[in-house]
Short mmCIF file of C-alpha atoms in Angstrom, two decimals:
data_model
loop_
_atom_site.label_atom_id
_atom_site.label_comp_id
_atom_site.label_asym_id
_atom_site.label_seq_id
_atom_site.Cartn_x
_atom_site.Cartn_y
_atom_site.Cartn_z
CA GLY A 1 4.20 -18.25 10.99
CA ALA A 2 4.41 -15.08 12.30
CA GLY A 3 3.75 -11.65 9.32
CA VAL A 4 5.47 -8.03 9.26
CA SER A 5 4.58 -6.73 13.39
CA GLN A 6 4.72 -2.75 13.95
CA SER A 7 4.96 -1.26 17.15
CA PRO A 8 3.58 0.94 18.52
CA SER A 9 0.64 0.50 17.00
CA ASN A 10 -0.63 3.71 17.80
CA LYS A 11 1.58 6.95 18.86
CA VAL A 12 0.00 10.41 20.22
CA THR A 13 3.12 13.09 19.81
CA GLU A 14 3.15 16.71 20.55
CA LYS A 15 4.74 18.74 17.92
CA GLY A 16 7.84 18.88 18.17
CA LYS A 17 8.92 15.74 19.64
CA ASP A 18 10.71 12.69 17.47
CA VAL A 19 9.41 9.75 17.15
CA GLU A 20 10.49 6.13 16.24
CA LEU A 21 8.37 3.73 14.18
CA ARG A 22 9.35 0.02 14.12
CA CYS A 23 8.69 -2.84 11.92
CA ASP A 24 9.85 -6.62 11.91
CA PRO A 25 9.33 -8.13 8.58
CA ILE A 26 8.68 -11.92 7.76
CA SER A 27 11.71 -13.77 8.63
CA GLY A 28 13.80 -14.40 5.31
CA HIS A 29 12.81 -11.53 3.68
CA THR A 30 15.36 -8.89 1.85
CA ALA A 31 13.07 -6.39 1.05
CA LEU A 32 11.51 -4.14 3.44
CA TYR A 33 9.25 -1.20 2.54
CA TRP A 34 8.13 1.99 4.25
CA TYR A 35 4.44 3.68 3.13
CA ARG A 36 2.96 6.48 4.74
CA GLN A 37 -1.15 6.89 3.80
CA ARG A 38 -3.33 9.95 5.56
CA LEU A 39 -6.91 9.63 6.34
CA GLY A 40 -9.12 8.51 3.39
CA GLN A 41 -5.87 8.01 0.68
CA GLY A 42 -4.08 5.56 -1.00
CA LEU A 43 -0.08 4.51 -0.05
CA GLU A 44 2.59 7.36 -0.26
CA PHE A 45 5.91 4.99 -0.75
CA LEU A 46 8.96 6.56 1.83
CA ILE A 47 11.42 4.35 1.22
CA TYR A 48 12.66 0.59 0.77
CA PHE A 49 15.42 -1.84 1.61
CA GLN A 50 16.97 -4.18 0.10
CA GLY A 51 19.04 -5.96 2.83
CA ASN A 52 20.49 -3.47 4.99
CA SER A 53 20.72 -1.19 2.31
CA ALA A 54 18.49 1.93 1.14
CA PRO A 55 18.48 1.85 -2.39
CA ASP A 56 15.47 4.39 -2.90
CA LYS A 57 15.20 7.38 -0.74
CA SER A 58 13.16 9.65 -2.69
CA GLY A 59 9.81 9.21 -0.82
CA LEU A 60 10.94 10.44 2.09
CA PRO A 61 9.42 13.81 2.96
CA SER A 62 11.57 16.08 4.52
CA ASP A 63 15.44 15.38 5.97
CA ARG A 64 13.69 15.21 8.97
CA PHE A 65 12.26 11.95 7.81
CA SER A 66 15.51 8.75 8.60
CA ALA A 67 14.85 4.90 8.59
CA GLU A 68 17.81 2.24 8.77
CA ARG A 69 17.62 -1.30 8.76
CA THR A 70 20.24 -3.82 10.16
CA GLY A 71 20.63 -7.47 10.57
CA GLU A 72 18.83 -7.66 6.88
CA SER A 73 15.34 -8.00 9.71
CA VAL A 74 14.62 -4.95 12.14
CA SER A 75 13.41 -1.56 10.36
CA THR A 76 12.68 1.40 12.67
CA LEU A 77 11.78 4.76 10.76
CA THR A 78 12.43 8.12 12.81
CA ILE A 79 10.55 11.57 11.94
CA GLN A 80 12.35 14.23 14.32
CA ARG A 81 11.07 18.00 15.25
CA THR A 82 7.65 15.71 13.81
CA GLN A 83 5.19 18.17 12.50
CA GLN A 84 1.06 17.70 12.40
CA GLU A 85 0.88 16.82 9.40
CA ASP A 86 3.35 13.68 9.99
CA SER A 87 -0.21 12.23 11.86
CA ALA A 88 -1.13 9.38 9.41
CA VAL A 89 -0.98 5.63 9.54
CA TYR A 90 2.66 4.74 8.84
CA LEU A 91 2.62 0.96 6.86
CA CYS A 92 5.32 -1.56 6.92
CA ALA A 93 5.54 -3.99 4.00
CA SER A 94 8.35 -6.93 3.15
CA SER A 95 8.68 -9.57 0.38
CA LEU A 96 10.71 -12.30 -0.25
CA LEU A 97 12.41 -10.07 -3.17
CA ALA A 98 12.50 -7.25 -3.99
CA GLY A 99 10.23 -6.82 -7.80
CA GLY A 100 7.20 -6.18 -9.14
CA LEU A 101 5.85 -10.03 -9.29
CA GLU A 102 7.00 -10.68 -6.04
CA THR A 103 4.28 -10.21 -3.07
CA GLN A 104 4.22 -7.62 -0.61
CA TYR A 105 2.95 -8.03 3.02
CA PHE A 106 2.30 -5.50 4.91
CA GLY A 107 2.33 -4.95 8.86
CA PRO A 108 -0.97 -3.69 10.69
CA GLY A 109 0.79 0.35 10.38
CA THR A 110 1.57 2.47 13.43
CA ARG A 111 -1.60 5.51 13.48
CA LEU A 112 0.91 8.64 14.00
CA LEU A 113 -1.41 11.15 16.10
CA VAL A 114 0.43 14.35 16.29
CA LEU A 115 -1.00 17.06 18.43
CA THR B 1 7.97 9.07 -12.11
CA GLN B 2 5.12 6.28 -13.28
CA LEU B 3 1.67 7.27 -12.14
CA LEU B 4 -1.27 5.65 -11.62
CA GLU B 5 -4.90 6.83 -11.01
CA GLN B 6 -7.59 4.83 -9.63
CA SER B 7 -11.48 5.44 -10.59
CA PRO B 8 -13.96 6.09 -9.09
CA GLN B 9 -12.53 7.16 -5.80
CA PHE B 10 -15.60 6.26 -3.94
CA LEU B 11 -18.42 3.91 -5.17
CA SER B 12 -21.47 2.59 -2.70
CA ILE B 13 -23.46 0.06 -4.16
CA GLN B 14 -25.98 -2.56 -2.61
CA GLU B 15 -25.36 -6.20 -2.22
CA GLY B 16 -25.77 -8.65 -5.47
CA GLU B 17 -24.65 -5.92 -7.64
CA ASN B 18 -21.69 -5.75 -10.47
CA LEU B 19 -19.06 -2.83 -10.67
CA THR B 20 -15.84 -2.25 -11.82
CA VAL B 21 -12.86 0.18 -11.02
CA TYR B 22 -10.05 1.19 -13.42
CA CYS B 23 -6.16 0.78 -13.10
CA ASN B 24 -4.61 4.09 -15.38
CA SER B 25 -1.32 5.32 -16.62
CA SER B 26 0.63 7.07 -18.84
CA SER B 27 3.36 4.36 -18.28
CA VAL B 28 3.54 0.86 -19.30
CA PHE B 29 4.43 -1.62 -16.85
CA SER B 30 6.19 -5.07 -16.73
CA SER B 31 3.55 -6.17 -13.85
CA LEU B 32 0.39 -4.79 -12.12
CA GLN B 33 -1.16 -5.85 -8.22
CA TRP B 34 -4.09 -4.95 -6.79
CA TYR B 35 -4.99 -5.50 -3.28
CA ARG B 36 -7.33 -4.93 -1.10
CA GLN B 37 -7.21 -3.23 2.62
CA GLU B 38 -9.47 -3.54 5.19
CA PRO B 39 -10.62 -0.73 7.53
CA GLY B 40 -7.35 -0.69 10.52
CA GLU B 41 -5.48 -3.80 8.74
CA GLY B 42 -2.94 -3.81 5.76
CA PRO B 43 -3.54 -4.12 2.40
CA VAL B 44 -3.70 -7.56 1.37
CA LEU B 45 -2.48 -8.85 -2.66
CA LEU B 46 -4.78 -10.13 -4.77
CA VAL B 47 -3.76 -10.91 -7.94
CA THR B 48 -0.77 -9.95 -10.33
CA VAL B 49 -1.28 -9.41 -14.12
CA VAL B 50 2.25 -9.79 -15.95
CA THR B 51 0.96 -10.08 -19.62
CA GLY B 52 -0.99 -7.49 -21.60
CA GLY B 53 -4.32 -8.80 -22.37
CA GLU B 54 -4.65 -11.23 -19.49
CA VAL B 55 -7.45 -11.82 -18.00
CA LYS B 56 -7.57 -13.68 -14.54
CA LYS B 57 -10.72 -14.56 -12.13
CA LEU B 58 -10.79 -15.05 -8.29
CA LYS B 59 -14.05 -16.13 -7.46
CA ARG B 60 -16.79 -12.87 -8.55
CA LEU B 61 -13.29 -10.76 -8.98
CA THR B 62 -12.14 -10.96 -12.91
CA PHE B 63 -8.96 -8.96 -13.40
CA GLN B 64 -8.43 -7.76 -16.63
CA PHE B 65 -4.37 -6.03 -18.08
CA GLY B 66 -4.74 -3.86 -21.12
CA ASP B 67 -2.99 -4.84 -24.71
CA ALA B 68 -1.09 -2.00 -23.80
CA ARG B 69 0.39 -2.79 -20.42
CA LYS B 70 -0.47 0.71 -19.56
CA ASP B 71 -4.09 -0.12 -17.90
CA SER B 72 -6.22 -2.42 -15.24
CA SER B 73 -9.54 -3.21 -14.08
CA LEU B 74 -10.99 -5.30 -11.40
CA HIS B 75 -14.96 -6.62 -12.42
CA ILE B 76 -17.36 -7.11 -9.20
CA THR B 77 -19.33 -9.50 -9.88
CA ALA B 78 -22.64 -9.90 -7.53
CA ALA B 79 -20.70 -7.92 -4.76
CA GLN B 80 -20.80 -8.79 -0.84
CA PRO B 81 -20.89 -6.71 1.82
CA GLY B 82 -17.40 -8.61 2.35
CA ASP B 83 -16.21 -7.21 -0.28
CA THR B 84 -16.24 -3.45 1.34
CA GLY B 85 -12.62 -1.87 1.62
CA LEU B 86 -10.28 0.33 -0.23
CA TYR B 87 -8.80 -1.30 -3.63
CA LEU B 88 -5.50 0.04 -4.54
CA CYS B 89 -2.91 -0.89 -7.98
CA THR B 90 0.34 -0.62 -8.14
CA GLY B 91 2.58 -1.49 -10.92
CA ASN B 92 6.01 -1.81 -9.26
CA MET B 93 5.78 -1.63 -4.85
CA LEU B 94 7.12 1.38 -5.19
CA THR B 95 3.94 3.31 -6.95
CA PHE B 96 0.41 2.74 -5.81
CA GLY B 97 -2.87 4.69 -6.86
CA GLY B 98 -4.98 6.71 -4.74
CA GLY B 99 -7.15 3.76 -4.15
CA THR B 100 -10.66 3.09 -4.42
CA ARG B 101 -13.25 3.06 -1.90
CA LEU B 102 -15.55 0.45 -1.37
CA MET B 103 -18.75 0.22 0.17
CA VAL B 104 -21.71 -1.99 -0.45
CA LYS B 105 -24.35 -2.23 1.44
CA PRO B 106 -26.66 -5.81 2.80
#
């Protein structure tokens, strides 16, 4: 069975450009999470989806960041007007249901470098 | 906001040594999870603890949930190079600790 996939695996962009990161969760998983991981650090929560709705957007660092999920499946994280401090690994995870007892399955991440 | 602090941040030991890492909070969690992340990969779930005082063993790894459900520890016996990685704790899937980066040298 396929796990969580993310694309692209690596992205190099110039400051000021927009980028779009994609996450394909495990089929049937209703919850989907986005995190940011700076070099050598832990996970910083960005946003999560329950179905196609985002009950908690509190982690989005600024209005340059947005995310959507369609068809209770694929999700995209968009960063507009990228800045050098946006450079990080962006991890996506999915779980069957939302909640602290669920297992999150993580993708391999997208490594974003903003020059 | 529920915060989780992990200690130590870094740990470098020789193969065969024992170690303990900690995950602490001022908040009560209904459950707590430990994940391990290897370089270039996403984290993988190791264990979920639910009951205060609970102890779970996974081969050479022993996890304990504090009686007050505010803290947890992970003890590794006879560490091996394959244990190398970033150990993360989370209480609610939204808040992760900063992690303990473990390196086990052969």
